[in-house]
PDB file of C-alpha atoms in Angstrom:
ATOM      1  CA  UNK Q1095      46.443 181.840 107.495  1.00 45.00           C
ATOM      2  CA  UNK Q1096      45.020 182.383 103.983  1.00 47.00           C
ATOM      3  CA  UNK Q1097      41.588 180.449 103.100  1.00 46.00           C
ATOM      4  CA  UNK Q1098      42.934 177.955 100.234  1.00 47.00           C
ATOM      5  CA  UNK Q1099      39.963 177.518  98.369  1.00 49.00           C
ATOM      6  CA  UNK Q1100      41.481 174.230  96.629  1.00 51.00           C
ATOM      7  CA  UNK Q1101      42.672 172.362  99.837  1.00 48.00           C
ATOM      8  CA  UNK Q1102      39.240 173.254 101.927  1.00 47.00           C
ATOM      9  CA  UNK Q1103      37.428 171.349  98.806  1.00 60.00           C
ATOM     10  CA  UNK Q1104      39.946 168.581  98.656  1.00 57.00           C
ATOM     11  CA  UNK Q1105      38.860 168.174 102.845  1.00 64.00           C
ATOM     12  CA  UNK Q1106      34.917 167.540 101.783  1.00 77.00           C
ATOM     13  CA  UNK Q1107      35.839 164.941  99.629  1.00 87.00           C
ATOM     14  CA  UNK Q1108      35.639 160.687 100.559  1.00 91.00           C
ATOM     15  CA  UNK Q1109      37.454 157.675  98.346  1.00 93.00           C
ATOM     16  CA  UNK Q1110      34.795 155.275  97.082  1.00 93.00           C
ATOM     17  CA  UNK Q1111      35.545 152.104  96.304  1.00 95.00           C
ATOM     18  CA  UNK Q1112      34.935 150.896  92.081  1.00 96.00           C
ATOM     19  CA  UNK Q1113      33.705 147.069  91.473  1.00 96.00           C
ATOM     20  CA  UNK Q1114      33.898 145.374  88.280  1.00 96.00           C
ATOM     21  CA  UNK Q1115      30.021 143.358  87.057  1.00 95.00           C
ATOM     22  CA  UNK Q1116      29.300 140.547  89.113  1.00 92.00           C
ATOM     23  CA  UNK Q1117      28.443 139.085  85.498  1.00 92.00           C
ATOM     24  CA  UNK Q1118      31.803 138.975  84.345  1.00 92.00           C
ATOM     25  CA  UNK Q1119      34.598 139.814  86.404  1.00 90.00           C
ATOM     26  CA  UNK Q1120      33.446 138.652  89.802  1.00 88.00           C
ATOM     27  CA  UNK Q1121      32.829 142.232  91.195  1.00 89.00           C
ATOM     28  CA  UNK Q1122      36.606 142.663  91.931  1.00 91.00           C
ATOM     29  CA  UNK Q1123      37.722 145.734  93.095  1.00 94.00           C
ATOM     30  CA  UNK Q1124      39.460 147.639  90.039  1.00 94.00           C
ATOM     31  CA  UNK Q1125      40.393 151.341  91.673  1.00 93.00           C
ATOM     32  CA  UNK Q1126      38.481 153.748  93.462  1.00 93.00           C
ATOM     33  CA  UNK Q1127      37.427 157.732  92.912  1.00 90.00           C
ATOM     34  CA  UNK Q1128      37.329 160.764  95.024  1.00 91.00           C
ATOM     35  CA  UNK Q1129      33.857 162.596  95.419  1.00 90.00           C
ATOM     36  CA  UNK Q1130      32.351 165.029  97.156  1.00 86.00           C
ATOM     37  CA  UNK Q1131      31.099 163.564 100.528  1.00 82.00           C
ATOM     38  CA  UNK Q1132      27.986 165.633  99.840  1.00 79.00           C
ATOM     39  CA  UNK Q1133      27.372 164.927  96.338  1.00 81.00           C
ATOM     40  CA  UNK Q1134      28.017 161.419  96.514  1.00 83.00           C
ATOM     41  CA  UNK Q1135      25.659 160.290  93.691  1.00 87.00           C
ATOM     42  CA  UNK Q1136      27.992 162.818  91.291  1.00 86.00           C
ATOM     43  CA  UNK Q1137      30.593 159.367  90.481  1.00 90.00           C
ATOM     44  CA  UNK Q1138      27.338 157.889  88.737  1.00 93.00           C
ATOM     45  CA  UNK Q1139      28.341 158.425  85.145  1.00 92.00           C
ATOM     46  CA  UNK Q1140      32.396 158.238  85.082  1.00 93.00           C
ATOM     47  CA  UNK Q1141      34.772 155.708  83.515  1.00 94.00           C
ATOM     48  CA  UNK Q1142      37.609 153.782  84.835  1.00 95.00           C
ATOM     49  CA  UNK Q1143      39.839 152.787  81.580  1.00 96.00           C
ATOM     50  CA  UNK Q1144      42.133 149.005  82.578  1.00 97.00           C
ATOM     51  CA  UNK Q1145      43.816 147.095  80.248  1.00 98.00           C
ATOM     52  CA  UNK Q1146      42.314 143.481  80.666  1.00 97.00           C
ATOM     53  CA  UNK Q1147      45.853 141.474  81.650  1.00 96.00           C
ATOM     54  CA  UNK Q1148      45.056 143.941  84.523  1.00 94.00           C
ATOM     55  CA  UNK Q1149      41.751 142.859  85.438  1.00 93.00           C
ATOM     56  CA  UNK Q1150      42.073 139.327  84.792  1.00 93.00           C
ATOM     57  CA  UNK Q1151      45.938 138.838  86.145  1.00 92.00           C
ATOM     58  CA  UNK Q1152      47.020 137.418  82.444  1.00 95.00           C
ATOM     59  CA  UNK Q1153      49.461 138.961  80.055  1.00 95.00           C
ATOM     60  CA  UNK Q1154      47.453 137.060  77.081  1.00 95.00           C
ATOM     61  CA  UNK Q1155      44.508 139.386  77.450  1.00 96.00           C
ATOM     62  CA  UNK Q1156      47.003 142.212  77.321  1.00 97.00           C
ATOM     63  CA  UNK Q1157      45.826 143.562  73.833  1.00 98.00           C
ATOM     64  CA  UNK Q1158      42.157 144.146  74.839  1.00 98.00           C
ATOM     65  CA  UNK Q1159      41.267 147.568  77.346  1.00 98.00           C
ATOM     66  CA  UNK Q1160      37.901 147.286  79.010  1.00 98.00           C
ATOM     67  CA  UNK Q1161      36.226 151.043  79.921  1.00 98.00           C
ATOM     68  CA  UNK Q1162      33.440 150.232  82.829  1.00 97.00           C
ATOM     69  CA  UNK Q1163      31.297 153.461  83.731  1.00 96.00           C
ATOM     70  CA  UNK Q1164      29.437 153.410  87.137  1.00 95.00           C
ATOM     71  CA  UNK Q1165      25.737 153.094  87.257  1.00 94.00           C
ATOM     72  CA  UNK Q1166      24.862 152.446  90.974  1.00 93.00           C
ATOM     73  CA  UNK Q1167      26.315 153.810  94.251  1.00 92.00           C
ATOM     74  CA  UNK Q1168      25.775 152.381  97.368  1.00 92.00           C
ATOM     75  CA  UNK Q1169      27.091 153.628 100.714  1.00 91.00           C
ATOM     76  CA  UNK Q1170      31.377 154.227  99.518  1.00 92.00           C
ATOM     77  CA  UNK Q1171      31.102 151.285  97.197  1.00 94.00           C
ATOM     78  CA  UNK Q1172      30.386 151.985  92.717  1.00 95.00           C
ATOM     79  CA  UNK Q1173      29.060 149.426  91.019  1.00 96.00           C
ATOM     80  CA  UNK Q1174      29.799 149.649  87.279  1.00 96.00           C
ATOM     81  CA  UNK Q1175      28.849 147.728  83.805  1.00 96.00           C
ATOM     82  CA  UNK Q1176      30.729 147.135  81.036  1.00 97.00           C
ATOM     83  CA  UNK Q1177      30.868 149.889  78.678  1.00 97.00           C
ATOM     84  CA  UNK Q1178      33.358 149.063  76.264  1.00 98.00           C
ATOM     85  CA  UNK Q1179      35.464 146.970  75.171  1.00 98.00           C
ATOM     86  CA  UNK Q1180      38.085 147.625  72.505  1.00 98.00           C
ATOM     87  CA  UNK Q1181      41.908 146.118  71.011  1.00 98.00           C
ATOM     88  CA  UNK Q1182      44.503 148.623  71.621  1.00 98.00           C
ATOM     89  CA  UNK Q1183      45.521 150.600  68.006  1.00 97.00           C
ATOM     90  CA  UNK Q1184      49.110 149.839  68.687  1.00 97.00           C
ATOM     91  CA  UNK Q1185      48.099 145.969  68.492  1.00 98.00           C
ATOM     92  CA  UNK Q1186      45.805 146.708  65.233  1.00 97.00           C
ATOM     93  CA  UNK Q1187      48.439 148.964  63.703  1.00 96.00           C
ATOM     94  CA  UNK Q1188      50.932 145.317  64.721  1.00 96.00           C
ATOM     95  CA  UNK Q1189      49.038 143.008  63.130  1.00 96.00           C
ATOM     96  CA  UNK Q1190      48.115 145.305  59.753  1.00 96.00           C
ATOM     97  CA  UNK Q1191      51.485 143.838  57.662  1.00 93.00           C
ATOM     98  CA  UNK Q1192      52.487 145.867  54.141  1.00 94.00           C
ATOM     99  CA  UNK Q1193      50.590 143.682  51.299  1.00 96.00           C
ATOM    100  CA  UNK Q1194      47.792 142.491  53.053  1.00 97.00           C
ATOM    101  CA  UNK Q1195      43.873 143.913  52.846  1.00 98.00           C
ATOM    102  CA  UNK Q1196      42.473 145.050  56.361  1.00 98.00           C
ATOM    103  CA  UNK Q1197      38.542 144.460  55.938  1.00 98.00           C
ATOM    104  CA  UNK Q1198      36.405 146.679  58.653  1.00 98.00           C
ATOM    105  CA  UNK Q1199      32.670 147.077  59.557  1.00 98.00           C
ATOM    106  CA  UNK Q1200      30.605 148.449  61.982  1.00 98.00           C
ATOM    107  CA  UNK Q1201      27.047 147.691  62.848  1.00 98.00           C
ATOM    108  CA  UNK Q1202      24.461 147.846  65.696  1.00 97.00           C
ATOM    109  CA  UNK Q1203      22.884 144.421  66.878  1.00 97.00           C
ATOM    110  CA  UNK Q1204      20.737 143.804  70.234  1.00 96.00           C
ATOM    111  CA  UNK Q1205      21.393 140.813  72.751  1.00 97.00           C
ATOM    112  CA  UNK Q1206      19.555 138.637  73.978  1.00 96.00           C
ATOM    113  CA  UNK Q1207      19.029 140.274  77.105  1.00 94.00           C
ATOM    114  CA  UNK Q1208      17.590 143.315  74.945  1.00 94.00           C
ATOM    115  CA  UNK Q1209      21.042 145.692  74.871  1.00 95.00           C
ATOM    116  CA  UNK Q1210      21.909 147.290  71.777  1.00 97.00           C
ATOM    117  CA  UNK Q1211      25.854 147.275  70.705  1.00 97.00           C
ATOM    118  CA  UNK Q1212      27.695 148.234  68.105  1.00 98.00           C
ATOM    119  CA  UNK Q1213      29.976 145.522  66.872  1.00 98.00           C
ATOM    120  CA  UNK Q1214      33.014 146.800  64.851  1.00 98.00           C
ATOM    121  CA  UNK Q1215      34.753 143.574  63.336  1.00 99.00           C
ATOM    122  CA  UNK Q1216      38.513 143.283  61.571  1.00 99.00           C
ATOM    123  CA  UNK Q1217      40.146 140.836  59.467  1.00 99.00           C
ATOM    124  CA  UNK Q1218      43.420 141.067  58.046  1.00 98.00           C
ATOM    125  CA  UNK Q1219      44.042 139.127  55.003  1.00 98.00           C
ATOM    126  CA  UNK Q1220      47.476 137.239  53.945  1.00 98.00           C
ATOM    127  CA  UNK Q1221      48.065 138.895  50.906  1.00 97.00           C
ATOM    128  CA  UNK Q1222      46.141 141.606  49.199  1.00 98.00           C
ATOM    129  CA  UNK Q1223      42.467 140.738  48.591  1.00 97.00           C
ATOM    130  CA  UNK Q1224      40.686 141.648  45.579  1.00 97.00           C
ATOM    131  CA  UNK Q1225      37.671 143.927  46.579  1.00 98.00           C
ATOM    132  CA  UNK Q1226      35.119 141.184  45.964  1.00 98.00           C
ATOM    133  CA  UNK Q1227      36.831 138.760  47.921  1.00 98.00           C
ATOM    134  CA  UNK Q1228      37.236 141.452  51.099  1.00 98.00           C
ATOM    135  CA  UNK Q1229      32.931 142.375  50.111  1.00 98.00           C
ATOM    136  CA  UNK Q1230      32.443 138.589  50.728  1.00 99.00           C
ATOM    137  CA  UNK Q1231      34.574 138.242  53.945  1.00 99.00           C
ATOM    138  CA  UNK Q1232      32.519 141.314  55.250  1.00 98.00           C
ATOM    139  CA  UNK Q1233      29.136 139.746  54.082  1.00 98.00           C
ATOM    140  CA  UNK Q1234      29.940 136.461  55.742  1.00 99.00           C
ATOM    141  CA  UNK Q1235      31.763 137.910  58.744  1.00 99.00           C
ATOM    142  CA  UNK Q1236      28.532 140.583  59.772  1.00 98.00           C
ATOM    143  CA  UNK Q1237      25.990 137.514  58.850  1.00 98.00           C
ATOM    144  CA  UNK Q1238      27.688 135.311  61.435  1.00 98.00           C
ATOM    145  CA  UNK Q1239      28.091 138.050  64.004  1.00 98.00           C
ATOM    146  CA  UNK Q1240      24.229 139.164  63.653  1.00 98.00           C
ATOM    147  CA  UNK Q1241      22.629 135.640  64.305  1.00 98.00           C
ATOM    148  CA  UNK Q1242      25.589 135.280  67.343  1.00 98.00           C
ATOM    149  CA  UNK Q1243      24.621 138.357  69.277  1.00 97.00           C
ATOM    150  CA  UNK Q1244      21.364 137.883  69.041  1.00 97.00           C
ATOM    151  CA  UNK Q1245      21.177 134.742  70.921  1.00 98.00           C
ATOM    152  CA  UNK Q1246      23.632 135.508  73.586  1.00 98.00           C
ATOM    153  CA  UNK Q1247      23.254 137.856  76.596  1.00 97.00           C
ATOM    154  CA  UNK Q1248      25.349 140.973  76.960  1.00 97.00           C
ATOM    155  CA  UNK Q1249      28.394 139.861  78.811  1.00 97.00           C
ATOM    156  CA  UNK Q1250      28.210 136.137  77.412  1.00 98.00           C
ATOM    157  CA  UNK Q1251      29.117 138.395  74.348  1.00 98.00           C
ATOM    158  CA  UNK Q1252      32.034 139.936  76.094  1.00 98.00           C
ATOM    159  CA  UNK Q1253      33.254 137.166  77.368  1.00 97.00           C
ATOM    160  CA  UNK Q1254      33.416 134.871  74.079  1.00 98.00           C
ATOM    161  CA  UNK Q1255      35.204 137.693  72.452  1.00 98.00           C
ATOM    162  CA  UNK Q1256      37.739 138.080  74.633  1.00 98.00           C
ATOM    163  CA  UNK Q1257      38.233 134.789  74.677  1.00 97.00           C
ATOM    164  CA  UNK Q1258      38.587 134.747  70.679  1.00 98.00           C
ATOM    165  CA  UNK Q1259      35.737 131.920  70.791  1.00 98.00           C
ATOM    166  CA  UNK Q1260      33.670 133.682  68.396  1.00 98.00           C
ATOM    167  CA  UNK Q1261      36.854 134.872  65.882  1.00 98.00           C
ATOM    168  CA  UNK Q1262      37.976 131.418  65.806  1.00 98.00           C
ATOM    169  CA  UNK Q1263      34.869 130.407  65.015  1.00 98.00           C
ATOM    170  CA  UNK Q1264      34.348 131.651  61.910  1.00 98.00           C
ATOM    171  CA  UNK Q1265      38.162 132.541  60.611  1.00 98.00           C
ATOM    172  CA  UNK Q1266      38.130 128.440  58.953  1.00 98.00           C
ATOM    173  CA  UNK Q1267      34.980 129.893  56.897  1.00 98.00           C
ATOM    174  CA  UNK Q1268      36.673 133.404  55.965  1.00 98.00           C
ATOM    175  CA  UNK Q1269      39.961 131.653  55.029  1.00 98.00           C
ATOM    176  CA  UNK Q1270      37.476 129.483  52.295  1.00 98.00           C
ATOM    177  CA  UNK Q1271      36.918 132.828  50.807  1.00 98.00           C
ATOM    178  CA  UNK Q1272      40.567 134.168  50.846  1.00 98.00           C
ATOM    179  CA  UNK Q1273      43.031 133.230  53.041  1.00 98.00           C
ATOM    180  CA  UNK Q1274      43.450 135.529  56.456  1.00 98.00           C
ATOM    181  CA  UNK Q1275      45.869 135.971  59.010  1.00 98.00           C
ATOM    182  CA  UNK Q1276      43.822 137.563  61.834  1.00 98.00           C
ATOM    183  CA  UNK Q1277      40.291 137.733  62.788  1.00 99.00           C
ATOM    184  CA  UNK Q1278      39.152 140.104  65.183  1.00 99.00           C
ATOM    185  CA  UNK Q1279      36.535 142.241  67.217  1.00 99.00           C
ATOM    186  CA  UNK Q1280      38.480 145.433  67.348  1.00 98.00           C
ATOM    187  CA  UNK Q1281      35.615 147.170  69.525  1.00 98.00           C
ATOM    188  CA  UNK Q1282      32.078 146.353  71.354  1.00 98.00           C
ATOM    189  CA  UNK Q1283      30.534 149.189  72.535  1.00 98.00           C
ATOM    190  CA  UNK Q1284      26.832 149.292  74.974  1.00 97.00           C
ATOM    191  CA  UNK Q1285      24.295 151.793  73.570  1.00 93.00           C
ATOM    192  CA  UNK Q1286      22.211 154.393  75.632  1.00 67.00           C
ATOM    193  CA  UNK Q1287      21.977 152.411  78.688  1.00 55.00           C
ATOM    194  CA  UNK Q1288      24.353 154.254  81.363  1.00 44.00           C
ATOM    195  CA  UNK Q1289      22.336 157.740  80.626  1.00 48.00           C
ATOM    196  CA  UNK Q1290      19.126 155.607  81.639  1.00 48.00           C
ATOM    197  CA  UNK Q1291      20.770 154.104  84.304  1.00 50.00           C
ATOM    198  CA  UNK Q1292      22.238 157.343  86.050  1.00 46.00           C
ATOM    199  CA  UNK Q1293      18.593 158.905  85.307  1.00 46.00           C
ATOM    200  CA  UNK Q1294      16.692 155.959  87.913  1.00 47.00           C
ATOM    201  CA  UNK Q1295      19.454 156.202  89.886  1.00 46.00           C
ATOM    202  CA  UNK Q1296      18.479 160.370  90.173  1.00 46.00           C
ATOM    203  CA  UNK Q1297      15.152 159.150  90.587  1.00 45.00           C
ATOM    204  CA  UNK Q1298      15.395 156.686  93.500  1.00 49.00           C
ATOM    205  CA  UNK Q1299      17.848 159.178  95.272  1.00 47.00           C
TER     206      UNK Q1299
END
């Protein structure tokens, strides 16, 4: 018989299982990876993309996708953080209605806990903002978002955005400036902390 280079590979290789944070999601079980049995510590560094209804077994979180990326192995079990979160752009490209001003921003702000993330924040207007009305709403809207972040840990963060605690927050104060139909976070992503991560984890092997 003819050596199969592909299947004799595919026989080295062991499922490990992937857990969600213990922080946030309870360190669920949300899919699991094949690896090289002899490389094991290679699934440090990859990304499991789920849509949040998913994770958290509701169809009202269905507009949000969390990416984790593992940072720790241990025996066939990944351990992973949050990486990202983000709105879907067939739920922005929804809610962004003919006539109406979509205001965007983008800026980096650390945690509590000491993690940098960049923040990208959306509002869509009612009806078509003049452009110092949509400057204010993005003054206001980053200004409120800065002093938040700062004083909450990492997944705290996560977890009051997903939960629209923070957006609902502040939308009374926005609609004062002009009125607005949505608030949002459209992403939150973690800075330079997985390459750190998989770096001890190379270490300690």
């Amino acid at each position: 018989m003819a050596y199969n280079k592909k299947y004799a590979d595919w026989g080295k290789k062991v499922w490990v299982d992937i857990y969600a944070p213990v922080e946030i999601f309870n360190e669920n079980k949300i899919g699991e990876t094949p690896v090289n049995k002899d490389n094991i510590e290679n699934v440090v560094g990859r990304t499991v993309d789920l849509n949040l209804a998913f994770i958290l077994n509701n169809f009202k979180y269905q507009n949000y996708k969390v990416i984790f990326q593992i940072n720790k192995i241990s025996g066939l079990k990944a351990y992973t953080e949050v990486k990202e979160v983000m709105l879907y752009p067939s739920y922005i490209r929804r809610i962004t209605m003919k006539g109406t001003s979509k205001i965007e921003d983008s800026f980096i702000v650390k945690t509590s806990d000491g993690y940098d993330v960049r923040i990208k924040p959306l509002v869509i207007t009612k009806f078509k903002a003049h452009r110092s009305q949509r400057t204010e709403i993005k003054k206001v809207y980053r200004k409120y978002l800065e002093e938040k972040v700062s004083s909450l840990k990492y997944y705290e963060l996560i977890e009051k955005v997903i939960n629209y605690d923070l957006q609902n927050e502040i939308k009374p104060t926005l609609n004062k400036i002009f009125p607005v139909s949505n608030v949002e976070i459209k992403r939150i992503t973690k800075i330079n902390q997985v390459k750190q991560k998989i770096q001890q984890t190379l270490e300690n092997k």
